[in-house]
mmCIF file of C-alpha atoms in Angstrom:
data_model
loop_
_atom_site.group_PDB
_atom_site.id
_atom_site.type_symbol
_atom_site.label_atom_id
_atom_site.label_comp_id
_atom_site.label_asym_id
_atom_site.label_seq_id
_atom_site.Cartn_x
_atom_site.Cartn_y
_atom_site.Cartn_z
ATOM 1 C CA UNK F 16 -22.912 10.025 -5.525
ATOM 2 C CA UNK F 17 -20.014 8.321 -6.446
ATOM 3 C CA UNK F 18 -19.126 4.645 -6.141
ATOM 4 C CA UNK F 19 -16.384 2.735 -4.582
ATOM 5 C CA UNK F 20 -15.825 -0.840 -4.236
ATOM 6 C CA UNK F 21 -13.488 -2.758 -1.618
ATOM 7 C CA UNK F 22 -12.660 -6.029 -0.732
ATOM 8 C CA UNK F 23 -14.269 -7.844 -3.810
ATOM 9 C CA UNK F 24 -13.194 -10.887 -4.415
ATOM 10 C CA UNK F 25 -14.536 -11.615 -7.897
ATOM 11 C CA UNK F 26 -13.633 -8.306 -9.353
ATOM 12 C CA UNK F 27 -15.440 -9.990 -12.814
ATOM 13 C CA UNK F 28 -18.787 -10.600 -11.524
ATOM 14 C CA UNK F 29 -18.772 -6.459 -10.211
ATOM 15 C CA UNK F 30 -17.236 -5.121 -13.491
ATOM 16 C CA UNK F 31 -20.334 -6.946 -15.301
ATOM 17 C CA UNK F 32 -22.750 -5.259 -13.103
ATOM 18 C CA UNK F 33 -21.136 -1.940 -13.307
ATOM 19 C CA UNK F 34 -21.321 -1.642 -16.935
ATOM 20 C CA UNK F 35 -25.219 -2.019 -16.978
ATOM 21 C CA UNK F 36 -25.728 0.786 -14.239
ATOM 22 C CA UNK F 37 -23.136 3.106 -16.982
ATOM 23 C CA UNK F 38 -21.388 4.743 -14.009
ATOM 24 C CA UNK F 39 -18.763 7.125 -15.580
ATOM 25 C CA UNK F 40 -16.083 6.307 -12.787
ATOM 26 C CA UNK F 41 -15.360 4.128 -9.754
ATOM 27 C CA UNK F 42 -12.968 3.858 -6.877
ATOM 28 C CA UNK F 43 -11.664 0.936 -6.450
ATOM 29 C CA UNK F 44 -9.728 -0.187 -3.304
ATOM 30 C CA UNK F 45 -6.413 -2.454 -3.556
ATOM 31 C CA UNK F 46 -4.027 -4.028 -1.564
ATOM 32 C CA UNK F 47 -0.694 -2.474 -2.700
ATOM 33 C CA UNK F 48 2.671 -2.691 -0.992
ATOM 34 C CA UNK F 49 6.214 -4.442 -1.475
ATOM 35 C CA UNK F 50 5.285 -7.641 -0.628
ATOM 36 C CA UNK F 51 2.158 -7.368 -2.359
ATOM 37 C CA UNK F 52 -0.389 -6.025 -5.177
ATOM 38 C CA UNK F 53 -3.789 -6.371 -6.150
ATOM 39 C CA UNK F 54 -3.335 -4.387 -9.386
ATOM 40 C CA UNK F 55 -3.093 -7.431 -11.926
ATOM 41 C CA UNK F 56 -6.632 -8.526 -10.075
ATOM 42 C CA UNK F 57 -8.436 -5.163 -11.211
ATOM 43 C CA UNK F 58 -6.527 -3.736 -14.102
ATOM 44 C CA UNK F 59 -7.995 -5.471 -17.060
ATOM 45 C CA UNK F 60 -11.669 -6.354 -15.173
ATOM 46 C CA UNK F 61 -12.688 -2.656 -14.841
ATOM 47 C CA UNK F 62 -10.694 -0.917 -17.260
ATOM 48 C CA UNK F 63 -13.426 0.611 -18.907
ATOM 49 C CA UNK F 64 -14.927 2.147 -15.870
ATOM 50 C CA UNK F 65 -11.864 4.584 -16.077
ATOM 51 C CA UNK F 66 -11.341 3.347 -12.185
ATOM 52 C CA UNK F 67 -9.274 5.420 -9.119
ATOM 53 C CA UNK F 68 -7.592 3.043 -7.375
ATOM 54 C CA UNK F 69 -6.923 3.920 -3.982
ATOM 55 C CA UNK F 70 -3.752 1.880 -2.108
ATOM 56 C CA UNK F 71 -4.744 0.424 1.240
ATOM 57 C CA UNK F 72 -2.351 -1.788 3.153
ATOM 58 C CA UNK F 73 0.339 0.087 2.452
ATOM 59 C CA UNK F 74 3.130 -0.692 5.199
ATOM 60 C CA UNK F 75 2.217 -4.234 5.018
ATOM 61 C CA UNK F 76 0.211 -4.125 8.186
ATOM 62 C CA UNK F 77 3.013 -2.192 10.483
ATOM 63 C CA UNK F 78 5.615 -4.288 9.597
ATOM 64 C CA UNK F 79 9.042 -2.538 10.820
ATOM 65 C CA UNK F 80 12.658 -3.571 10.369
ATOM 66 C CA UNK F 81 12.660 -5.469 13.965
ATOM 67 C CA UNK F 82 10.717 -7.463 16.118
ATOM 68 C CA UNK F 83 11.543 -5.227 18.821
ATOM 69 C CA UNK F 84 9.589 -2.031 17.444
ATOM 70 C CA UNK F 85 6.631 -3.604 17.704
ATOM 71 C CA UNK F 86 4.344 -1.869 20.397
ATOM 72 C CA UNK F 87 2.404 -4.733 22.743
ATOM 73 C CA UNK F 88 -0.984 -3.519 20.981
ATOM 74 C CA UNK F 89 0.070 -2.295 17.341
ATOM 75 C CA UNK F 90 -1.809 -4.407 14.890
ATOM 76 C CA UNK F 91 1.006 -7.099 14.217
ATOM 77 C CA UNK F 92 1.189 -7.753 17.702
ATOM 78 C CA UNK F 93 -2.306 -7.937 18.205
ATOM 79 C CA UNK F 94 -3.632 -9.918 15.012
ATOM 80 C CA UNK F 95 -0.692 -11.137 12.865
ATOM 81 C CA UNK F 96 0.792 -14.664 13.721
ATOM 82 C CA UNK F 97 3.722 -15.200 15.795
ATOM 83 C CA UNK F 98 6.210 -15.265 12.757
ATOM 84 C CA UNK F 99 4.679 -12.572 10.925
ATOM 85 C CA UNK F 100 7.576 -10.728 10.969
ATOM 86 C CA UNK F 101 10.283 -13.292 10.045
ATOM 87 C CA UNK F 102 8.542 -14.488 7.339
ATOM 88 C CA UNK F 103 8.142 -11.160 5.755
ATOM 89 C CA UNK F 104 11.529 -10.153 6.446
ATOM 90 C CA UNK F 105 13.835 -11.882 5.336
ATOM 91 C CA UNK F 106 17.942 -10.936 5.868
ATOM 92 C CA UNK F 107 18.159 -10.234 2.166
ATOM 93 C CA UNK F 108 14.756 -7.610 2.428
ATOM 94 C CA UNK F 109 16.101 -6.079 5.789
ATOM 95 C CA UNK F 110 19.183 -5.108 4.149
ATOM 96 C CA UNK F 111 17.332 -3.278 0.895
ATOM 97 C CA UNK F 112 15.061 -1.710 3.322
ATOM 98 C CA UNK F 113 17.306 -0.664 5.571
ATOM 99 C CA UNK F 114 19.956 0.803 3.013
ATOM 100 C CA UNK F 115 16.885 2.398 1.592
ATOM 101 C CA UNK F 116 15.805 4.052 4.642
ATOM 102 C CA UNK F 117 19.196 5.244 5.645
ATOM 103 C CA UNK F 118 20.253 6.504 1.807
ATOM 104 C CA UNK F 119 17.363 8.481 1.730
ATOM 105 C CA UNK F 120 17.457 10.144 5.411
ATOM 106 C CA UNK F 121 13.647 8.533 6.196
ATOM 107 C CA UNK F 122 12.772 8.972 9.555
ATOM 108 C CA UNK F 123 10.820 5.540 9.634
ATOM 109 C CA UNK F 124 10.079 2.226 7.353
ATOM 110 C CA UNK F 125 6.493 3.798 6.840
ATOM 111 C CA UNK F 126 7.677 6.892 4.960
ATOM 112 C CA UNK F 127 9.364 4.434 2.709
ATOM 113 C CA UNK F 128 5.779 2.705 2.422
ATOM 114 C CA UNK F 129 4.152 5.963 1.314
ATOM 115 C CA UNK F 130 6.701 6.637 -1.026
ATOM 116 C CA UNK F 131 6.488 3.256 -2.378
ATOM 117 C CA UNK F 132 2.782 3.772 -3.047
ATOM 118 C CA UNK F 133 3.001 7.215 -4.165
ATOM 119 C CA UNK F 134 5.459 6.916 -7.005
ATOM 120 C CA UNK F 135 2.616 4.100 -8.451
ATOM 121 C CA UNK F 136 1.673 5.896 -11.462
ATOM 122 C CA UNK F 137 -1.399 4.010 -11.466
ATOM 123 C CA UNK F 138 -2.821 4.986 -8.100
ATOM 124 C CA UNK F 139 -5.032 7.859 -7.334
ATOM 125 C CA UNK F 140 -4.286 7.888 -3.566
ATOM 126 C CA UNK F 141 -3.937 6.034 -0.759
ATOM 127 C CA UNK F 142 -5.330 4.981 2.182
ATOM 128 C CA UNK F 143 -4.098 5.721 5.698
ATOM 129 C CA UNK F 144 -4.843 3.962 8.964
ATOM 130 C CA UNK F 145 -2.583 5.712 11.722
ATOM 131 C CA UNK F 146 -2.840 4.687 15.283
ATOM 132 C CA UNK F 147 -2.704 8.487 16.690
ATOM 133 C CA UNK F 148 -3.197 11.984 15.363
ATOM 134 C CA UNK F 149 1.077 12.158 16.202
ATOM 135 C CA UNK F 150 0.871 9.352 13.244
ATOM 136 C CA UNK F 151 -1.457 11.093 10.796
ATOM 137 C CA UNK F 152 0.641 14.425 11.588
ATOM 138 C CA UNK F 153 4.067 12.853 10.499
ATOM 139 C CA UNK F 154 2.299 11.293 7.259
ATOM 140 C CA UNK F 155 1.251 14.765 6.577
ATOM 141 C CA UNK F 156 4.232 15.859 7.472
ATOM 142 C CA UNK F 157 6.318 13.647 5.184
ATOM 143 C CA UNK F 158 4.600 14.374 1.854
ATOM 144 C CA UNK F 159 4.483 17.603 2.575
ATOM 145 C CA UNK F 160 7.948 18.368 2.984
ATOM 146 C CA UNK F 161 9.735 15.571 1.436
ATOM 147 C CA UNK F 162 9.198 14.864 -2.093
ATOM 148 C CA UNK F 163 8.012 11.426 -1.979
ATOM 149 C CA UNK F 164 8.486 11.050 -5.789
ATOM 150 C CA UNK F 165 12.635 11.829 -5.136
ATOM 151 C CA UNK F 166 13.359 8.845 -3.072
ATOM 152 C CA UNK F 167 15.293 5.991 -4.255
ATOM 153 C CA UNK F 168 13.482 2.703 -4.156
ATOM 154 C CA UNK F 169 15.805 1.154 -6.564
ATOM 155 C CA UNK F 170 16.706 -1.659 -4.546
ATOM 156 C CA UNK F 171 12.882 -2.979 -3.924
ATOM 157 C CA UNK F 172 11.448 -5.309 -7.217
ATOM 158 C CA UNK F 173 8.585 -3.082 -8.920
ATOM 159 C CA UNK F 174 7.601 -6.215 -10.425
ATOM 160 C CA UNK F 175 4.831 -7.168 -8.129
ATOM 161 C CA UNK F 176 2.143 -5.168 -9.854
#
């Protein structure tokens, strides 16, 4: 059996507990985008559980380059506040994303999101939540046949984590 832990929120108390049950390795589950990371919340705390973290959260809950992609029921409409979106992205943001998106031929702000994720050297894998099998497909699709390691994300700050 093997062990994963998500959604703690005193990461300390776990890594304690963990150490007297001698597990050789855990998953851990983080919040990990570019707006956000949970990395310097786990790093130290369960470093000697030799711990997989797995990225969840990716695309910052759906968010796109406009208001106007938003579906009526994707999750930002449905359970983010009104100015979700505008306070996330800012003019100075929608212009790095944007270049980034069109420099590197992406077909969508999400493939940037995975890409973002995937060239974290620290993360094992990540976790996906797509709406539709048409969503999981293109995912698939992406890493398969891009390189998500070969696109330039040299405009977004890597210093969150």
């Amino acid at each position: 059996l093997k062990i994963g832990l998500s959604g703690i929120e005193s990461p300390h108390i776990y890594a304690k507990y963990l150490s007297r049950l001698n597990l050789p390795r855990i998953n851990v589950q983080i919040k990990h985008n570019y707006f956000y990371s949970d990395f310097h919340r786990y790093e130290q705390v369960f470093f000697n559980h030799a711990p997989r973290y797995w990225a969840y959260g990716i695309s910052a809950s759906g968010l796109k380059l406009s208001k106007t992609e938003y579906r009526e029921k994707s999750y930002v409409s449905l359970t983010r506040p009104l100015l979700y979106h505008d306070d996330l992205m800012t003019n100075i943001l929608y212009d790095k994303l944007k270049t980034l998106v069109e420099i590197n031929t992406l077909n969508s702000l999400y493939e940037l999101s995975v890409a973002y994720a995937m060239q974290e050297d620290r993360l094992f894998g990540i976790i996906v939540g797509p709406s539709s099998v048409e969503q999981l497909g293109g995912i698939y699709s992406f890493i398969k046949h891009r390189d998500p390691y070969s696109i330039d994300l040299s405009l977004l700050d890597k210093s969150l984590s």
